[in-house]
């Protein structure tokens, strides 16, 4: 089993009530639900940051579309939407 650490945090009363309701409804502890929410949040943000870094690196290497190419694609989609 992996080791865990204790994290203390403050919640707004409304959020605590929501967490309590979810805990009762799912028969899961508040700690389990909070840890799962943090795990998902961190994973999403790590993914976004990595994709941004990749995009910046591509742009630095000049690997991006020219303005005229972007306008051409956008105008094609605009016509389809009409």
Coordinates of C-alpha atoms in Angstrom, one line a residue:
X1 CA 0.0 0.0 0.0
X2 CA 1.3 3.4 -0.8
X3 CA 1.9 5.9 1.9
X4 CA -0.2 9.0 2.2
X5 CA 0.2 12.4 3.8
X6 CA -2.1 14.5 5.9
X7 CA -3.4 17.7 4.2
X8 CA -5.5 20.2 6.2
X9 CA -7.7 22.7 4.4
X10 CA -10.5 25.1 4.9
X11 CA -13.8 24.9 3.1
X12 CA -16.6 27.3 2.7
X13 CA -19.7 26.1 4.6
X14 CA -21.6 25.5 1.4
X15 CA -18.9 23.3 -0.1
X16 CA -18.5 21.4 3.2
X17 CA -22.3 20.7 3.1
X18 CA -22.0 19.5 -0.5
X19 CA -19.1 17.3 0.4
X20 CA -21.0 15.8 3.4
X21 CA -24.0 15.1 1.2
X22 CA -21.9 13.4 -1.4
X23 CA -20.1 11.4 1.3
X24 CA -23.4 10.1 2.7
X25 CA -24.9 9.4 -0.8
X26 CA -21.8 7.4 -2.0
X27 CA -20.9 5.8 1.4
X28 CA -17.4 7.2 0.8
X29 CA -15.4 9.2 3.3
X30 CA -14.9 13.0 2.8
X31 CA -11.2 12.3 2.6
X32 CA -11.6 9.8 -0.2
X33 CA -13.9 12.2 -2.2
X34 CA -11.6 15.2 -1.6
X35 CA -8.5 13.2 -2.6
X36 CA -10.2 11.9 -5.8
X37 CA -11.2 15.5 -6.7
X38 CA -7.7 16.8 -6.2
X39 CA -6.2 13.8 -8.1
X40 CA -8.5 14.6 -11.1
X41 CA -7.8 18.4 -10.9
X42 CA -4.1 17.9 -10.8
X43 CA -4.1 15.4 -13.7
X44 CA -6.2 17.7 -15.9
X45 CA -3.9 20.7 -15.1
X46 CA -0.7 18.8 -15.7
X47 CA -2.1 17.6 -19.1
X48 CA -3.0 21.2 -20.1
X49 CA 0.4 22.6 -19.0
X50 CA 2.2 19.9 -21.0
X51 CA 0.1 20.6 -24.1
X52 CA 0.8 24.3 -23.8
X53 CA 4.6 23.6 -23.4
X54 CA 4.4 21.4 -26.6
X55 CA 2.6 24.2 -28.4
X56 CA 5.1 26.8 -27.4
X57 CA 8.0 24.6 -28.5
X58 CA 6.3 24.0 -31.9
X59 CA 5.8 27.7 -32.3
X60 CA 9.4 28.4 -31.3
X61 CA 10.5 26.0 -34.1
X62 CA 8.2 27.8 -36.5
X63 CA 5.8 24.9 -36.8
X64 CA 2.5 26.8 -37.0
X65 CA 0.1 27.8 -39.6
X66 CA 0.4 31.1 -41.5
X67 CA -2.3 33.7 -41.0
X68 CA -3.6 33.2 -44.6
X69 CA -4.0 29.4 -44.0
X70 CA -5.9 30.0 -40.8
X71 CA -8.2 32.5 -42.5
X72 CA -8.8 30.0 -45.3
X73 CA -9.8 27.2 -42.9
X74 CA -12.0 29.6 -40.9
X75 CA -13.8 30.9 -43.9
X76 CA -14.5 27.3 -45.1
X77 CA -16.1 26.5 -41.7
X78 CA -18.0 29.7 -41.7
X79 CA -19.6 28.9 -45.1
X80 CA -20.5 25.4 -43.8
X81 CA -22.3 26.9 -40.8
X82 CA -24.4 29.2 -43.0

